[in-house]
Amino acid sequence: MVKRGILTVIVTLLFSNVFAQQNTLDSLKTKLSGLTPGAEQAKVLYLIAKETAESDPDSALYYLDHSKLMIDSLGMDSLQGALYVIYSTAHSYKADYDVSIPMAFKALEYGEQFGNHIDIYDAYTNLGIDFLYQEDYARSKEYFDKAREVAVQIASDYRLAHVLNNLGLIAGYQDSLDLELQYYNQALKLFEKIDNKEGIGNALLNIGTCYTYQEQYDKADQLYDQALVIFKKINYKSAYGHTLESMAENYNLSGNHEKALAVLGEALQIFIENENKQDQVYCYELLQDIHQQQGNYRAAYLYQTKYQEAYELIYNEEKAELSERLHLKYETAKKEAEITKLELLHQRQEQEISEARLQVWMMVGSLVFVCIIAGVSIVLIKKKQKADQLAQRSQMEALQKRYIELLNGPAKLDLSIDLETFNKRLVTPLTEREYETLQYSLQGMTNQQIADKIFVSLSTIKFHLGNVYHKLGVSNKKEAIEYVVKSS
């Protein structure tokens, strides 16, 4: 089967020329060494990550993490979109799509927030690439179409050409050859318009693969030759190798096995030098197929063995990387579970503390309430006692007044004359001294005044009044007055 054309990735706008890219990278690292933490250092770290996202995604992620720490601390949120684009790109090259896709959406969110059309375009392009790699061509086309709309909106022929090239790849995977050619030709015109050599070479290579599919081998060969001239001129070795690879396949299908072996050998050497293992596997497979067609089974077996070894090496590396990634995810999940557990314990402790505080406040509140009730009760009791005392005093004063009125009025009593009559009502009669003491008491005199009046001690007066109350059957002065008034 003919190998599809090159997916043009401009998400990070990387230098395809390896030497130019390395020079840029060296320059950035030199610049970084002379900077102190701050906005400028954050930008340089970002640019280094941008340059290494494809060739060394792990290093790119390292630089991104350091750049993001500074960007977050400095509040440079307008750069977050571009930062997440590179995060997405690096994870995409690691085939970690569970991370790269959310990162692209995060970049899209920031791009829309700050109205940055470049970030929006790059985010859509990354999403299109990730879904393409996962063979979800419908969703891939959806996001490439959105990227095309943005490119048209910002009038960027460069970005529009790249997205048209990628749409051509999707059309090819969906067996829409005419549409694929249409996209590639539109991309070629735009690249020629802006004189972008790399884009022109990629478009020529991709159009050549279409003609190989259509078995127009001579036409395809001419396009491959043009692409080789361009890639050699700009020293784009990996693209030069891919073009040789496609040219070898074109020769093989047209029956020119010797030419196919020659250019394929050259392509293999480039891939070995660049440590491009995936393309080495493809070359070994094609070499085995060509030698088998020629009846050279010994050579076919040799390349079959090389193919198997290279394939297993990649498989084992991928398997080891996958295992490491799964282990990392397991450890991350484990730590997240521990953090969640600690958070729950903390929440439980906080809840217990809150409940304890609530109980304390409730107890304090209850005590305060009880104290208030007790205080109010005491105040009420004291007020009642005071009211009762006032009432008793008022009643006593009224009785005394009534008693004096009886003594001084027209119907006054002569207690000295009526003592005998008064005593007849009593079981135990009063003595003259007791009667005299009672009379003075009922007139409102105090015990001390009575004692002074009759020349006796205070205790004697209290003794006489105690005997009087006992004989009258009363317990206090008030009841004694009531008794006398009623008797009058």
PDB file of N, CA, C and O in Angstrom, residues 17-46:
ATOM      1  N   ASN A  17      14.143  22.797   9.242  1.00  0.00           N
ATOM      2  CA  ASN A  17      15.565  22.622   9.037  1.00  0.00           C
ATOM      3  C   ASN A  17      16.219  22.332  10.382  1.00  0.00           C
ATOM      4  O   ASN A  17      16.230  23.168  11.273  1.00  0.00           O
ATOM      5  N   VAL A  18      16.745  21.122  10.532  1.00  0.00           N
ATOM      6  CA  VAL A  18      17.287  20.678  11.805  1.00  0.00           C
ATOM      7  C   VAL A  18      18.409  21.575  12.282  1.00  0.00           C
ATOM      8  O   VAL A  18      18.508  21.916  13.456  1.00  0.00           O
ATOM      9  N   PHE A  19      19.276  22.011  11.363  1.00  0.00           N
ATOM     10  CA  PHE A  19      20.422  22.817  11.757  1.00  0.00           C
ATOM     11  C   PHE A  19      19.977  24.200  12.202  1.00  0.00           C
ATOM     12  O   PHE A  19      20.489  24.755  13.178  1.00  0.00           O
ATOM     13  N   ALA A  20      19.016  24.765  11.471  1.00  0.00           N
ATOM     14  CA  ALA A  20      18.499  26.077  11.854  1.00  0.00           C
ATOM     15  C   ALA A  20      17.816  25.987  13.211  1.00  0.00           C
ATOM     16  O   ALA A  20      17.949  26.875  14.058  1.00  0.00           O
ATOM     17  N   GLN A  21      17.099  24.887  13.397  1.00  0.00           N
ATOM     18  CA  GLN A  21      16.413  24.681  14.665  1.00  0.00           C
ATOM     19  C   GLN A  21      17.415  24.565  15.813  1.00  0.00           C
ATOM     20  O   GLN A  21      17.242  25.152  16.876  1.00  0.00           O
ATOM     21  N   GLN A  22      18.491  23.829  15.595  1.00  0.00           N
ATOM     22  CA  GLN A  22      19.505  23.646  16.627  1.00  0.00           C
ATOM     23  C   GLN A  22      20.191  24.965  16.947  1.00  0.00           C
ATOM     24  O   GLN A  22      20.467  25.273  18.105  1.00  0.00           O
ATOM     25  N   ASN A  23      20.473  25.762  15.881  1.00  0.00           N
ATOM     26  CA  ASN A  23      21.090  27.067  16.106  1.00  0.00           C
ATOM     27  C   ASN A  23      20.185  27.960  16.946  1.00  0.00           C
ATOM     28  O   ASN A  23      20.645  28.670  17.842  1.00  0.00           O
ATOM     29  N   THR A  24      18.893  27.940  16.620  1.00  0.00           N
ATOM     30  CA  THR A  24      17.926  28.725  17.386  1.00  0.00           C
ATOM     31  C   THR A  24      17.879  28.252  18.833  1.00  0.00           C
ATOM     32  O   THR A  24      17.854  29.053  19.768  1.00  0.00           O
ATOM     33  N   LEU A  25      17.855  26.930  19.026  1.00  0.00           N
ATOM     34  CA  LEU A  25      17.801  26.344  20.359  1.00  0.00           C
ATOM     35  C   LEU A  25      19.033  26.712  21.176  1.00  0.00           C
ATOM     36  O   LEU A  25      18.931  27.104  22.343  1.00  0.00           O
ATOM     37  N   ASP A  26      20.217  26.620  20.549  1.00  0.00           N
ATOM     38  CA  ASP A  26      21.458  26.984  21.239  1.00  0.00           C
ATOM     39  C   ASP A  26      21.444  28.452  21.630  1.00  0.00           C
ATOM     40  O   ASP A  26      21.890  28.828  22.724  1.00  0.00           O
ATOM     41  N   SER A  27      20.948  29.280  20.734  1.00  0.00           N
ATOM     42  CA  SER A  27      20.880  30.717  20.999  1.00  0.00           C
ATOM     43  C   SER A  27      19.962  31.010  22.182  1.00  0.00           C
ATOM     44  O   SER A  27      20.272  31.832  23.045  1.00  0.00           O
ATOM     45  N   LEU A  28      18.821  30.320  22.223  1.00  0.00           N
ATOM     46  CA  LEU A  28      17.864  30.521  23.319  1.00  0.00           C
ATOM     47  C   LEU A  28      18.451  30.063  24.657  1.00  0.00           C
ATOM     48  O   LEU A  28      18.280  30.733  25.682  1.00  0.00           O
ATOM     49  N   LYS A  29      19.145  28.923  24.649  1.00  0.00           N
ATOM     50  CA  LYS A  29      19.738  28.418  25.890  1.00  0.00           C
ATOM     51  C   LYS A  29      20.845  29.349  26.390  1.00  0.00           C
ATOM     52  O   LYS A  29      21.003  29.541  27.596  1.00  0.00           O
ATOM     53  N   THR A  30      21.605  29.906  25.463  1.00  0.00           N
ATOM     54  CA  THR A  30      22.643  30.885  25.842  1.00  0.00           C
ATOM     55  C   THR A  30      21.995  32.112  26.471  1.00  0.00           C
ATOM     56  O   THR A  30      22.458  32.627  27.493  1.00  0.00           O
ATOM     57  N   LYS A  31      20.919  32.559  25.860  1.00  0.00           N
ATOM     58  CA  LYS A  31      20.197  33.719  26.381  1.00  0.00           C
ATOM     59  C   LYS A  31      19.613  33.418  27.758  1.00  0.00           C
ATOM     60  O   LYS A  31      19.641  34.263  28.660  1.00  0.00           O
ATOM     61  N   LEU A  32      19.111  32.185  27.933  1.00  0.00           N
ATOM     62  CA  LEU A  32      18.490  31.787  29.201  1.00  0.00           C
ATOM     63  C   LEU A  32      19.499  31.845  30.344  1.00  0.00           C
ATOM     64  O   LEU A  32      19.148  32.243  31.467  1.00  0.00           O
ATOM     65  N   SER A  33      20.737  31.441  30.087  1.00  0.00           N
ATOM     66  CA  SER A  33      21.756  31.377  31.134  1.00  0.00           C
ATOM     67  C   SER A  33      22.058  32.743  31.733  1.00  0.00           C
ATOM     68  O   SER A  33      22.549  32.835  32.863  1.00  0.00           O
ATOM     69  N   GLY A  34      21.776  33.808  30.998  1.00  0.00           N
ATOM     70  CA  GLY A  34      22.073  35.149  31.498  1.00  0.00           C
ATOM     71  C   GLY A  34      20.881  35.863  32.090  1.00  0.00           C
ATOM     72  O   GLY A  34      20.965  37.057  32.401  1.00  0.00           O
ATOM     73  N   LEU A  35      19.758  35.157  32.233  1.00  0.00           N
ATOM     74  CA  LEU A  35      18.534  35.794  32.736  1.00  0.00           C
ATOM     75  C   LEU A  35      18.236  35.400  34.171  1.00  0.00           C
ATOM     76  O   LEU A  35      18.562  34.300  34.607  1.00  0.00           O
ATOM     77  N   THR A  36      17.619  36.305  34.888  1.00  0.00           N
ATOM     78  CA  THR A  36      17.117  36.016  36.237  1.00  0.00           C
ATOM     79  C   THR A  36      15.629  35.731  36.135  1.00  0.00           C
ATOM     80  O   THR A  36      14.982  36.130  35.162  1.00  0.00           O
ATOM     81  N   PRO A  37      15.064  35.031  37.140  1.00  0.00           N
ATOM     82  CA  PRO A  37      13.628  34.710  37.098  1.00  0.00           C
ATOM     83  C   PRO A  37      12.777  35.956  36.880  1.00  0.00           C
ATOM     84  O   PRO A  37      12.970  36.974  37.534  1.00  0.00           O
ATOM     85  N   GLY A  38      11.874  35.847  35.932  1.00  0.00           N
ATOM     86  CA  GLY A  38      11.000  36.969  35.613  1.00  0.00           C
ATOM     87  C   GLY A  38      10.291  36.744  34.304  1.00  0.00           C
ATOM     88  O   GLY A  38      10.321  35.641  33.742  1.00  0.00           O
ATOM     89  N   ALA A  39       9.659  37.772  33.791  1.00  0.00           N
ATOM     90  CA  ALA A  39       8.856  37.661  32.569  1.00  0.00           C
ATOM     91  C   ALA A  39       9.695  37.228  31.374  1.00  0.00           C
ATOM     92  O   ALA A  39       9.286  36.365  30.587  1.00  0.00           O
ATOM     93  N   GLU A  40      10.889  37.805  31.232  1.00  0.00           N
ATOM     94  CA  GLU A  40      11.732  37.483  30.083  1.00  0.00           C
ATOM     95  C   GLU A  40      12.200  36.027  30.133  1.00  0.00           C
ATOM     96  O   GLU A  40      12.212  35.329  29.113  1.00  0.00           O
ATOM     97  N   GLN A  41      12.570  35.564  31.328  1.00  0.00           N
ATOM     98  CA  GLN A  41      13.005  34.172  31.467  1.00  0.00           C
ATOM     99  C   GLN A  41      11.846  33.213  31.171  1.00  0.00           C
ATOM    100  O   GLN A  41      12.042  32.170  30.535  1.00  0.00           O
ATOM    101  N   ALA A  42      10.657  33.567  31.619  1.00  0.00           N
ATOM    102  CA  ALA A  42       9.478  32.729  31.352  1.00  0.00           C
ATOM    103  C   ALA A  42       9.243  32.591  29.854  1.00  0.00           C
ATOM    104  O   ALA A  42       8.931  31.499  29.352  1.00  0.00           O
ATOM    105  N   LYS A  43       9.408  33.692  29.107  1.00  0.00           N
ATOM    106  CA  LYS A  43       9.209  33.655  27.655  1.00  0.00           C
ATOM    107  C   LYS A  43      10.268  32.808  26.957  1.00  0.00           C
ATOM    108  O   LYS A  43       9.968  32.062  26.027  1.00  0.00           O
ATOM    109  N   VAL A  44      11.515  32.919  27.408  1.00  0.00           N
ATOM    110  CA  VAL A  44      12.600  32.130  26.791  1.00  0.00           C
ATOM    111  C   VAL A  44      12.393  30.642  27.071  1.00  0.00           C
ATOM    112  O   VAL A  44      12.588  29.802  26.178  1.00  0.00           O
ATOM    113  N   LEU A  45      11.981  30.305  28.288  1.00  0.00           N
ATOM    114  CA  LEU A  45      11.693  28.904  28.619  1.00  0.00           C
ATOM    115  C   LEU A  45      10.586  28.359  27.709  1.00  0.00           C
ATOM    116  O   LEU A  45      10.644  27.221  27.237  1.00  0.00           O
ATOM    117  N   TYR A  46       9.580  29.188  27.488  1.00  0.00           N
ATOM    118  CA  TYR A  46       8.480  28.808  26.593  1.00  0.00           C
ATOM    119  C   TYR A  46       8.980  28.566  25.170  1.00  0.00           C
ATOM    120  O   TYR A  46       8.607  27.581  24.524  1.00  0.00           O
TER     121      TYR A  46
END
